[in-house]
PDB file of C-alpha atoms in Angstrom:
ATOM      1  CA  UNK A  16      36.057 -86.858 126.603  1.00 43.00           C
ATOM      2  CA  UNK A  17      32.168 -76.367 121.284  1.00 43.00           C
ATOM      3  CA  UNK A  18      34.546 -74.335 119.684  1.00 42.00           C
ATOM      4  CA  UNK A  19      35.706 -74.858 123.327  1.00 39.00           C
ATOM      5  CA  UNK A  20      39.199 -76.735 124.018  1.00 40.00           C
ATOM      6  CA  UNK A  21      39.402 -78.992 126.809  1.00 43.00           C
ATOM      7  CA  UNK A  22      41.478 -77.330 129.606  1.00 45.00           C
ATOM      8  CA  UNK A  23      42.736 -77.566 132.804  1.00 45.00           C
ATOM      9  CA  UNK A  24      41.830 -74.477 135.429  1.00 47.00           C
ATOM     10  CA  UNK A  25      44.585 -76.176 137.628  1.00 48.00           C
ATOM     11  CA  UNK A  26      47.361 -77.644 135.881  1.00 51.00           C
ATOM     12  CA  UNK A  27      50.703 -76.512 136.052  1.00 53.00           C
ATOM     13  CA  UNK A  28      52.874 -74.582 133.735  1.00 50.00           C
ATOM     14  CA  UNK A  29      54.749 -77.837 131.527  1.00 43.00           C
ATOM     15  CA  UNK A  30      58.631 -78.130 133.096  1.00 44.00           C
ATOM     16  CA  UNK A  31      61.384 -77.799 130.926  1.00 43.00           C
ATOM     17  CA  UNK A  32      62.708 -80.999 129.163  1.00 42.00           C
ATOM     18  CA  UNK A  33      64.789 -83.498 130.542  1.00 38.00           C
ATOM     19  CA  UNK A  34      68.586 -84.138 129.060  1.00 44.00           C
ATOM     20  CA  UNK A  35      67.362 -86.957 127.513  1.00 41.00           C
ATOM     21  CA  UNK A  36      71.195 -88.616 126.563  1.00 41.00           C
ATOM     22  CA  UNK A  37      71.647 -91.883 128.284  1.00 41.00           C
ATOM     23  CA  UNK A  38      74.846 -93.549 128.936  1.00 42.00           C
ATOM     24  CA  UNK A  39      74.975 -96.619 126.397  1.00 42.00           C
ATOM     25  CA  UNK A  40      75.246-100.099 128.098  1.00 40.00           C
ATOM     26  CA  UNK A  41      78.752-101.777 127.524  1.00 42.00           C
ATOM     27  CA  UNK A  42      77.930-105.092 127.702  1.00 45.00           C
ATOM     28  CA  UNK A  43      75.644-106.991 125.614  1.00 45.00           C
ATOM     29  CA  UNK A  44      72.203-107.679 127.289  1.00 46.00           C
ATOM     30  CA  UNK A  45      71.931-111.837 128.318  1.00 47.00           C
ATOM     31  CA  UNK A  46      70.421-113.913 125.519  1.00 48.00           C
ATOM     32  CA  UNK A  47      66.837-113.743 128.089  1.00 44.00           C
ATOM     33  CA  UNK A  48      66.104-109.981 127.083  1.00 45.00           C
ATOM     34  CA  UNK A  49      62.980-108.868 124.838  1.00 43.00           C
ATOM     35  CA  UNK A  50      65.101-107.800 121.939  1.00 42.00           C
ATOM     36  CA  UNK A  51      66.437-111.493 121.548  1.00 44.00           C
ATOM     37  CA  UNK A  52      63.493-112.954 121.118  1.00 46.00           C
ATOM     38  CA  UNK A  53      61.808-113.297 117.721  1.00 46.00           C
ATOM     39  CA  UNK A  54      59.463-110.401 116.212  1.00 42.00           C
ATOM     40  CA  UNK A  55      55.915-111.434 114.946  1.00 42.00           C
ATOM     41  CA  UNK A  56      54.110-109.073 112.590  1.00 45.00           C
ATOM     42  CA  UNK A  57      50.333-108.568 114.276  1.00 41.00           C
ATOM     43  CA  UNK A  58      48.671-110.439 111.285  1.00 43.00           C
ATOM     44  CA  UNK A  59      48.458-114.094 112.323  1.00 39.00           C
ATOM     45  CA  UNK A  60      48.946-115.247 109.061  1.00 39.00           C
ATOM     46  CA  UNK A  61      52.113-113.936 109.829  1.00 42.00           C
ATOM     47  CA  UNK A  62      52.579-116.622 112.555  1.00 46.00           C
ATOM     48  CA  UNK A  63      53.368-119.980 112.851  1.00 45.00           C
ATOM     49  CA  UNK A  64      50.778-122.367 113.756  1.00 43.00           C
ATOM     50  CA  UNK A  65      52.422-123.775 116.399  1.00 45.00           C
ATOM     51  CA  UNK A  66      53.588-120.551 118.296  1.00 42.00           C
ATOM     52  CA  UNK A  67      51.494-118.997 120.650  1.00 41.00           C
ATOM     53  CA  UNK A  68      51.052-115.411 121.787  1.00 40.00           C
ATOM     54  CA  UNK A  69      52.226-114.307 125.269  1.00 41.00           C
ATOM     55  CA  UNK A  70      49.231-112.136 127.602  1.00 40.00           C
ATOM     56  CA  UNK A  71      50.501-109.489 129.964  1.00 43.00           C
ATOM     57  CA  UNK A  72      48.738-108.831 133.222  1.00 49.00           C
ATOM     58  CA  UNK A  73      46.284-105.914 133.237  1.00 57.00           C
ATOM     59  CA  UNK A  74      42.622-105.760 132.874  1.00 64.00           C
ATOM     60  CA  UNK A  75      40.733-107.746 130.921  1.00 61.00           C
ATOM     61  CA  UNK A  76      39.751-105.585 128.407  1.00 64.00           C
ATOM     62  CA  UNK A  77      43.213-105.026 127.320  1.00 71.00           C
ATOM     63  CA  UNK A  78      44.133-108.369 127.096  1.00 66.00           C
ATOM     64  CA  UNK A  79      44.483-109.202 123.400  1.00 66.00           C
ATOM     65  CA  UNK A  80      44.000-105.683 122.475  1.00 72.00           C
ATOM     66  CA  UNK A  81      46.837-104.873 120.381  1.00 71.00           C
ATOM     67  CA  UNK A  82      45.041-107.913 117.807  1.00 67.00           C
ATOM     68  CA  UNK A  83      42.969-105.207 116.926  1.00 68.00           C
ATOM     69  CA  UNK A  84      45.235-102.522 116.876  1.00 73.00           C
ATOM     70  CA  UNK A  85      47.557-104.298 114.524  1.00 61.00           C
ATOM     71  CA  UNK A  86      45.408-106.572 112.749  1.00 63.00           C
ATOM     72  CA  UNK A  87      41.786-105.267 112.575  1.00 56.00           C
ATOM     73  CA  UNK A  88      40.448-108.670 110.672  1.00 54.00           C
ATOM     74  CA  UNK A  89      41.256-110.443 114.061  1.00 55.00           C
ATOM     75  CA  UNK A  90      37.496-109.990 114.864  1.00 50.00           C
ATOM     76  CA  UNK A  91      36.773-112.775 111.963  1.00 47.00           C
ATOM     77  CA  UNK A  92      39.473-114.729 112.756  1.00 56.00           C
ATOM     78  CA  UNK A  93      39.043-118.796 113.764  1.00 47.00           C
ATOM     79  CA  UNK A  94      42.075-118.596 116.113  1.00 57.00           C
ATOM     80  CA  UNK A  95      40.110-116.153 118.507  1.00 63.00           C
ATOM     81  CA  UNK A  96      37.145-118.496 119.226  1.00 66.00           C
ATOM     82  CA  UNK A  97      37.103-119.469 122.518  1.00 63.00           C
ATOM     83  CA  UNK A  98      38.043-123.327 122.894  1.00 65.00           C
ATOM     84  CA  UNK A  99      36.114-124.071 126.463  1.00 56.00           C
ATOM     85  CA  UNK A 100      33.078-122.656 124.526  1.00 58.00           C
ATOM     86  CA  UNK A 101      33.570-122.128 121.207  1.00 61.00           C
ATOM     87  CA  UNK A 102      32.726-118.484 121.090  1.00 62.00           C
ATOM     88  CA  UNK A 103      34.411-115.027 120.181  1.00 62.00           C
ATOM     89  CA  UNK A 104      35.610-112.461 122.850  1.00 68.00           C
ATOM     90  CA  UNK A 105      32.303-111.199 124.668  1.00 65.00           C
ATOM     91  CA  UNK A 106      33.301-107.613 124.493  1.00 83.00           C
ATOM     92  CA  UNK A 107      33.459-107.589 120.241  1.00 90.00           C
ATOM     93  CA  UNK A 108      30.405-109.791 119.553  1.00 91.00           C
ATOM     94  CA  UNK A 109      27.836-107.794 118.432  1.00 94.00           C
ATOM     95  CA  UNK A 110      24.453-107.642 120.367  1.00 92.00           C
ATOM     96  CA  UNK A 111      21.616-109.821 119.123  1.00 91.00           C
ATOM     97  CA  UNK A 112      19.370-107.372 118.093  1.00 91.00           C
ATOM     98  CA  UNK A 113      22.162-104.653 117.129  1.00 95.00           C
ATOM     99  CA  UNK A 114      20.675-102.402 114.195  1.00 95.00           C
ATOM    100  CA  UNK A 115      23.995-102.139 112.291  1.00 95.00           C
ATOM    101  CA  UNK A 116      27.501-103.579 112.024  1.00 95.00           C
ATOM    102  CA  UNK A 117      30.308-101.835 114.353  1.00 96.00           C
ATOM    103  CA  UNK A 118      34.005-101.716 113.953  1.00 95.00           C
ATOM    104  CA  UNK A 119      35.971-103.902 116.173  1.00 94.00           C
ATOM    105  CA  UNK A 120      39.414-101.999 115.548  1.00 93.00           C
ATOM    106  CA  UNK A 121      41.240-100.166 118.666  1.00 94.00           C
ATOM    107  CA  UNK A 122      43.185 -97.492 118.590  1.00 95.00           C
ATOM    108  CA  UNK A 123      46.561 -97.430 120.669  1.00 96.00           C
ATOM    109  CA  UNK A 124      46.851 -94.888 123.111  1.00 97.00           C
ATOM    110  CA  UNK A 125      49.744 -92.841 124.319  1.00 98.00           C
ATOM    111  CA  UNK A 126      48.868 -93.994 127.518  1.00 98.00           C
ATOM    112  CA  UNK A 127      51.844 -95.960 129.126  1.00 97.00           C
ATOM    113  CA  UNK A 128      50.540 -99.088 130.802  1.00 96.00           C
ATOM    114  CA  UNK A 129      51.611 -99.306 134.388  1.00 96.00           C
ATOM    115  CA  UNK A 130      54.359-102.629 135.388  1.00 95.00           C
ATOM    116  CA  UNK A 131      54.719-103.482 131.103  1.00 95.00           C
ATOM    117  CA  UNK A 132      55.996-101.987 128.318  1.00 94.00           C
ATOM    118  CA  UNK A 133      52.975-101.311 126.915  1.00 95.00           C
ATOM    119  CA  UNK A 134      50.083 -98.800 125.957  1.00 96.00           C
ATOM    120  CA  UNK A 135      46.430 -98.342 127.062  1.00 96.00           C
ATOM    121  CA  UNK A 136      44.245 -99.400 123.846  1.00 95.00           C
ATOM    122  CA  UNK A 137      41.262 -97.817 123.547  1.00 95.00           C
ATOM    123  CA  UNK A 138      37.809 -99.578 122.850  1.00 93.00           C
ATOM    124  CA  UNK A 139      36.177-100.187 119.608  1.00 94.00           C
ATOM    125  CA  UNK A 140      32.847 -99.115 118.660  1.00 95.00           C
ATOM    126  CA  UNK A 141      31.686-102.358 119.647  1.00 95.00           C
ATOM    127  CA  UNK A 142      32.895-102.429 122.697  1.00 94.00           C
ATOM    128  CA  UNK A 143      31.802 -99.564 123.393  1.00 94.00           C
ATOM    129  CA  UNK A 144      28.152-100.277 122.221  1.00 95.00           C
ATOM    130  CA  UNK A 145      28.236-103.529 124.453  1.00 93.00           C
ATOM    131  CA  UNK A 146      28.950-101.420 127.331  1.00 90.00           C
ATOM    132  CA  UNK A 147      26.098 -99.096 127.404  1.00 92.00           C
ATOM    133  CA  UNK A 148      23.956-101.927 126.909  1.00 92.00           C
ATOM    134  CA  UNK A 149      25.188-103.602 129.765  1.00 89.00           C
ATOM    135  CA  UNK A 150      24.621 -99.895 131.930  1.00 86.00           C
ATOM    136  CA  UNK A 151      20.809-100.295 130.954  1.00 91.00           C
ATOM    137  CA  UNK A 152      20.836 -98.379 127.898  1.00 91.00           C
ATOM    138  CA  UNK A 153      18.118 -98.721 124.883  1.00 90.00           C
ATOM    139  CA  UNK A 154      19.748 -97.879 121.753  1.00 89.00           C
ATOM    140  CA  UNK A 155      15.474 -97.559 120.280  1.00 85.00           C
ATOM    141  CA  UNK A 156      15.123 -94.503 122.609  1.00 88.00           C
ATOM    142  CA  UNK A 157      17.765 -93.048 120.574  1.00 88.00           C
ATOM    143  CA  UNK A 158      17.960 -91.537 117.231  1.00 88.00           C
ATOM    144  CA  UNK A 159      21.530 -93.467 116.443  1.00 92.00           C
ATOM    145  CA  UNK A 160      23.582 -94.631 113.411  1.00 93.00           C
ATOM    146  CA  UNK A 161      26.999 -96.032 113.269  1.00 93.00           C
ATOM    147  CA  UNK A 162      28.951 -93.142 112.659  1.00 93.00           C
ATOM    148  CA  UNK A 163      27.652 -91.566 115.781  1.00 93.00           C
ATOM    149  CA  UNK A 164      29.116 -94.215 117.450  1.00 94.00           C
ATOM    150  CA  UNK A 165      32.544 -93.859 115.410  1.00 94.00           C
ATOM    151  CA  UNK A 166      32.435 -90.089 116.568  1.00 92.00           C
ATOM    152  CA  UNK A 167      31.427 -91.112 120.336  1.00 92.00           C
ATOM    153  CA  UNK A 168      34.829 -93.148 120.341  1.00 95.00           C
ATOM    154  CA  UNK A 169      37.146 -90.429 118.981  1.00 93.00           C
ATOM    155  CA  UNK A 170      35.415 -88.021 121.282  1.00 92.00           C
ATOM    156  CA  UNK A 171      36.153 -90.636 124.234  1.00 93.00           C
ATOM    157  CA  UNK A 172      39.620 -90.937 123.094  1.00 95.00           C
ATOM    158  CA  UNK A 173      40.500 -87.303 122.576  1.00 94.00           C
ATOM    159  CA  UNK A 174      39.410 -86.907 126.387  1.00 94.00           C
ATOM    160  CA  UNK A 175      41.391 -89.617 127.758  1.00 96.00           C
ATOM    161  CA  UNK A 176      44.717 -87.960 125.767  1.00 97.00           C
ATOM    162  CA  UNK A 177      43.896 -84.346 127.525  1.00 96.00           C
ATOM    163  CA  UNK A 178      43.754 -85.726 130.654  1.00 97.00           C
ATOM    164  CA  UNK A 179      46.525 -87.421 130.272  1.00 98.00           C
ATOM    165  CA  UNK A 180      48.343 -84.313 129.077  1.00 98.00           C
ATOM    166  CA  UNK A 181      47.229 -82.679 131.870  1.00 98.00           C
ATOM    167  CA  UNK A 182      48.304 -85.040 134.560  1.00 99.00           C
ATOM    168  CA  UNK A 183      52.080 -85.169 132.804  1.00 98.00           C
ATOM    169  CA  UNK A 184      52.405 -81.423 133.657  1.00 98.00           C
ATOM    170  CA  UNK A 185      51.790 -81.930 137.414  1.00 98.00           C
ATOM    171  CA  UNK A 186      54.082 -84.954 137.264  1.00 98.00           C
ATOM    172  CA  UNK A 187      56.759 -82.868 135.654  1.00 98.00           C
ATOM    173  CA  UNK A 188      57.237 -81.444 138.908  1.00 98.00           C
ATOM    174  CA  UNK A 189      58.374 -85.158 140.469  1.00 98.00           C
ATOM    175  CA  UNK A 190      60.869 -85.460 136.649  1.00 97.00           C
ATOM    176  CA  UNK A 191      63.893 -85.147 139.333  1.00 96.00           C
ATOM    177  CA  UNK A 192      62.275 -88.561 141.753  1.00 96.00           C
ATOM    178  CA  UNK A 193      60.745 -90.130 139.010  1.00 97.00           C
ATOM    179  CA  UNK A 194      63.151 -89.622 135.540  1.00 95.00           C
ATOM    180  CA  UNK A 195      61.534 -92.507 133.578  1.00 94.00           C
ATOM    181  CA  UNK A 196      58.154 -90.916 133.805  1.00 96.00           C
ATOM    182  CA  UNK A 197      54.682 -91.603 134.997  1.00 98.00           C
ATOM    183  CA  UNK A 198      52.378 -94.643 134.103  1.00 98.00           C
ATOM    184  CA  UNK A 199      48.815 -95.572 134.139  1.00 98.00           C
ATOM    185  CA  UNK A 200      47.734 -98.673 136.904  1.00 97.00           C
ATOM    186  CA  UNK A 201      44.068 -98.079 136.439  1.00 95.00           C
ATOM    187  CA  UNK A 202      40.995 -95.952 136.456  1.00 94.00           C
ATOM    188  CA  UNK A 203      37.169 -95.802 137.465  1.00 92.00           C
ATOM    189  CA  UNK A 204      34.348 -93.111 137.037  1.00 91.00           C
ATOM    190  CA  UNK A 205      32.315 -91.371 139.830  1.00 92.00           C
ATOM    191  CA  UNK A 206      29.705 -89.714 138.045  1.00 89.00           C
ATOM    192  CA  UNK A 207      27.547 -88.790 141.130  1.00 89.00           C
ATOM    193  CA  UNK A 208      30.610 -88.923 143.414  1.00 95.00           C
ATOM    194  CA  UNK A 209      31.007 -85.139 143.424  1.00 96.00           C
ATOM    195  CA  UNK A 210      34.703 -83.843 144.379  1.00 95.00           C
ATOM    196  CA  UNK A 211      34.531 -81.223 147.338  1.00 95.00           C
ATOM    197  CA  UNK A 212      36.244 -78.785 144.580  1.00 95.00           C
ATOM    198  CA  UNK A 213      33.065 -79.712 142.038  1.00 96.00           C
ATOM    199  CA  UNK A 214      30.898 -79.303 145.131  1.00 96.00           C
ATOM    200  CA  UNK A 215      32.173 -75.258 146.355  1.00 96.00           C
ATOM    201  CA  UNK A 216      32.408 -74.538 142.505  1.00 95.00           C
ATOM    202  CA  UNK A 217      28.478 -75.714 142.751  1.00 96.00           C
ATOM    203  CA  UNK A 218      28.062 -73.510 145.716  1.00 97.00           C
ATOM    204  CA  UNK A 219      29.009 -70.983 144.295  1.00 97.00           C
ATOM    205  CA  UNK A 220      26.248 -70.950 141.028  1.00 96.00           C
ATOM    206  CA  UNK A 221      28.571 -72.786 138.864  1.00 95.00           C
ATOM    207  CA  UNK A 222      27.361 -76.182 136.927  1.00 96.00           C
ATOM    208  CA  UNK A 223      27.977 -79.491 138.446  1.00 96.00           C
ATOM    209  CA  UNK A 224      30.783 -81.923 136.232  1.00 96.00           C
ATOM    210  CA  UNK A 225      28.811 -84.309 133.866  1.00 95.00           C
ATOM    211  CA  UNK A 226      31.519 -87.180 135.050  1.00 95.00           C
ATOM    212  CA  UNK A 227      34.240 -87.691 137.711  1.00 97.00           C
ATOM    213  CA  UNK A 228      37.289 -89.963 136.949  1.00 96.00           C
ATOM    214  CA  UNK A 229      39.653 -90.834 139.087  1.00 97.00           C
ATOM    215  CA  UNK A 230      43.179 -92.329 137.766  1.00 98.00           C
ATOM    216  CA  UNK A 231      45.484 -93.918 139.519  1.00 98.00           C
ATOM    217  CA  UNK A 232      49.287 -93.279 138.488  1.00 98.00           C
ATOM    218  CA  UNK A 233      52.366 -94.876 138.997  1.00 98.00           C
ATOM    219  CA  UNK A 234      55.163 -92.816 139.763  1.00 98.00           C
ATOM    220  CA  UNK A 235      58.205 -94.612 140.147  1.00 97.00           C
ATOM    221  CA  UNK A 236      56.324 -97.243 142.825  1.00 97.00           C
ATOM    222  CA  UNK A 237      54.232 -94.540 143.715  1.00 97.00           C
ATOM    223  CA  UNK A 238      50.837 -94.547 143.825  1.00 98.00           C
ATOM    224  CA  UNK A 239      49.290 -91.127 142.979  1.00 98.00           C
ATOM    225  CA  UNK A 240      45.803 -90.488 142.474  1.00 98.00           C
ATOM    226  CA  UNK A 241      44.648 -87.679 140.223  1.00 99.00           C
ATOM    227  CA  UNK A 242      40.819 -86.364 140.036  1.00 98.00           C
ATOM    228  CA  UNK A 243      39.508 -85.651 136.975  1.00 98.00           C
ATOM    229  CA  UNK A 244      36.171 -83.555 136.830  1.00 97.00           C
ATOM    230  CA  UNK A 245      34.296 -83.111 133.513  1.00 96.00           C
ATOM    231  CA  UNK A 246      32.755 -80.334 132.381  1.00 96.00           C
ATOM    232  CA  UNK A 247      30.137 -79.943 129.493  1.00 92.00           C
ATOM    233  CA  UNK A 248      32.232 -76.852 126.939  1.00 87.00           C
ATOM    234  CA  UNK A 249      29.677 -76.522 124.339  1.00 83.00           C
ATOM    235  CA  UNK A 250      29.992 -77.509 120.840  1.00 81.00           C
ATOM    236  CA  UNK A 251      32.131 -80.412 119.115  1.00 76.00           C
ATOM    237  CA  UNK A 252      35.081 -79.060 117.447  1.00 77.00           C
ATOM    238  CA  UNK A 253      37.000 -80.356 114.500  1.00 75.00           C
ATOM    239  CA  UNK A 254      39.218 -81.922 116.610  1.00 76.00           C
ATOM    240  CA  UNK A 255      36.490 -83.766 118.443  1.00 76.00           C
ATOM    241  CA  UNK A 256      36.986 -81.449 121.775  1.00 78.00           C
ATOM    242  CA  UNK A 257      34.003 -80.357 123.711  1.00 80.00           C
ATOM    243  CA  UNK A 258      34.702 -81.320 127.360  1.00 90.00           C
ATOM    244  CA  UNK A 259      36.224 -78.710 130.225  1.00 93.00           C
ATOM    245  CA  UNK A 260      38.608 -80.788 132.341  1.00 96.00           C
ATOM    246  CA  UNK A 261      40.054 -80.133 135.908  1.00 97.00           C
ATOM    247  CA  UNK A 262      42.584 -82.469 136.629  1.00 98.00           C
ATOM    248  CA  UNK A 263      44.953 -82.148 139.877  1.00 98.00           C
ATOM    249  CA  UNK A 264      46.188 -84.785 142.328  1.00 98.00           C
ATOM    250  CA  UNK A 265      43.761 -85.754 145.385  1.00 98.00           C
ATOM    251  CA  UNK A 266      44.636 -84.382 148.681  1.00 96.00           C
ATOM    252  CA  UNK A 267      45.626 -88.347 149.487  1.00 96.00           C
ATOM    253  CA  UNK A 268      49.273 -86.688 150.730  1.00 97.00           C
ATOM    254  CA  UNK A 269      51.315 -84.104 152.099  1.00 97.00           C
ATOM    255  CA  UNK A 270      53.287 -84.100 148.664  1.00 97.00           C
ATOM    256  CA  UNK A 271      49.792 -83.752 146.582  1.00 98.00           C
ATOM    257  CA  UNK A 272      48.938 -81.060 149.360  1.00 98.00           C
ATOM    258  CA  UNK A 273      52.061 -79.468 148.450  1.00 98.00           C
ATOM    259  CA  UNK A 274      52.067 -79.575 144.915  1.00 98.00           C
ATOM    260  CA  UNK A 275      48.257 -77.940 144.685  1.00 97.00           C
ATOM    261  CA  UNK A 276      49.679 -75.183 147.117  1.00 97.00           C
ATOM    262  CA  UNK A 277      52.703 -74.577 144.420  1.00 96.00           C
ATOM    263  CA  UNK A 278      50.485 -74.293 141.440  1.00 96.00           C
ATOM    264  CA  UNK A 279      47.739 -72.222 143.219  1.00 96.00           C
ATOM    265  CA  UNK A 280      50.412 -69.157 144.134  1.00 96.00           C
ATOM    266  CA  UNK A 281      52.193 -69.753 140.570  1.00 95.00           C
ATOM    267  CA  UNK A 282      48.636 -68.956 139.075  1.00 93.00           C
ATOM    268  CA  UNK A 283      47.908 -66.100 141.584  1.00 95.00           C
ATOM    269  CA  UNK A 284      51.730 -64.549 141.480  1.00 95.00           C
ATOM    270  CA  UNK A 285      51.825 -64.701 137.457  1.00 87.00           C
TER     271      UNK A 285
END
């Protein structure tokens, strides 16, 4: 999320690439547009004291998260202490009786952020840790150090860039309705929500998926919803693959419907 790459049993072949030439604007944009306003470097020692940093709407855990994307040492920083109660960000404190420190940098995805221009940011080790505390787990049942924790992140990242991969080719089919390209709104797991496909595969003597995502996708004001089943492929490889994905659009529409149709007699005809 195994000398086994992830893969997708369902995704389409990838669609030729679109003429990306654009006709150049001939006016010059109004004095209101991003690239008139003044550039900060991420640092905030970089900043004036008397500026202040603008939040886009998303989830909470990616607000502020390019801080620690750009400038890591954010995490011991005065300016991110909480004023109504003069304490850090929740989600990088470290837990009281945590048996080692944890890195608090993120890692940018490629991930486009639905309604901003914008990227998913991954969580930190921290934040990670913080969250399977908060799920009920106890880190003394487990024989852990930090680097396992550094390797459970790039393992959760390399994942989240396959699926995302994966979903792209099925939206290459849409590149004529939707030009500019897919985005991310949101996501949630379903770990014991089995998929009907997950459930005939089971059936049918093969393993159940270890986790269920579903991601929601905005395609041009378009709400698509993808599944994405996980399944355990051995061994972690150099590259920090060891999960078997199946990603295709839920049958929420007569265009998803369509699409699966397409792709299933492409894979039988070829």
């Amino acid at each position: 999320m195994g000398a086994t790459t992830s893969t997708s049993s369902s995704s389409p072949q990838p669609s030729s690439n679109l003429d990306s030439s654009q006709k150049q604007a001939s006016e010059i944009p109004p004095p209101g547009c991003p690239m008139h306003q003044k550039k900060m470097d991420g640092c905030p020692m970089h900043q004036e004291p008397n500026q202040k940093s603008e939040s886009c709407s998303g989830p909470a855990h990616q607000e502020r998260a390019y801080e620690y994307v750009q400038c890591p040492m954010r995490a011991t920083q005065k300016d991110d202490i909480d004023p109504s109660n003069m304490m850090p960000p929740p989600n990088q404190t470290p837990a009281p009786d945590q048996p080692f420190t944890l890195s608090v940098v993120r890692e940018e995805s490629s991930i486009p952020r639905a309604f901003t221009d914008k990227k998913w940011v991954y969580p930190s080790s921290q934040m990670f840790w913080n969250a399977m505390l908060r799920k009920g787990w106890k880190w003394k049942d487990d024989d852990i150090e930090a680097v396992d924790m550094e390797n459970i992140i790039k393992i959760h990242n390399k994942n989240n860039e396959k699926a995302w991969s994966e979903i792209l080719k099925w939206e290459a089919l849409h590149a004529k309705e939707c030009p500019c390209g897919p985005s991310l709104i949101r996501f949630g797991g379903k770990a014991k929500e089995y998929s009907p496909r997950a459930q005939i595969r089971s059936w049918m003597g093969y393993e159940l998926p270890f986790d269920r995502h579903d991601w929601i996708v905005d395609r041009c004001g378009k709400q698509v919803r993808y599944v994405i089943d996980y399944y355990d492929g051995g061994e972690v490889d150099k590259d920090y693959h060891f999960t078997i994905l199946d990603v295709r659009p839920a049958f929420d529409s007569m265009s998803a419907i369509w699409d699966r149709m397409k792709v299933a007699w492409w894979r039988w005809t070829s």
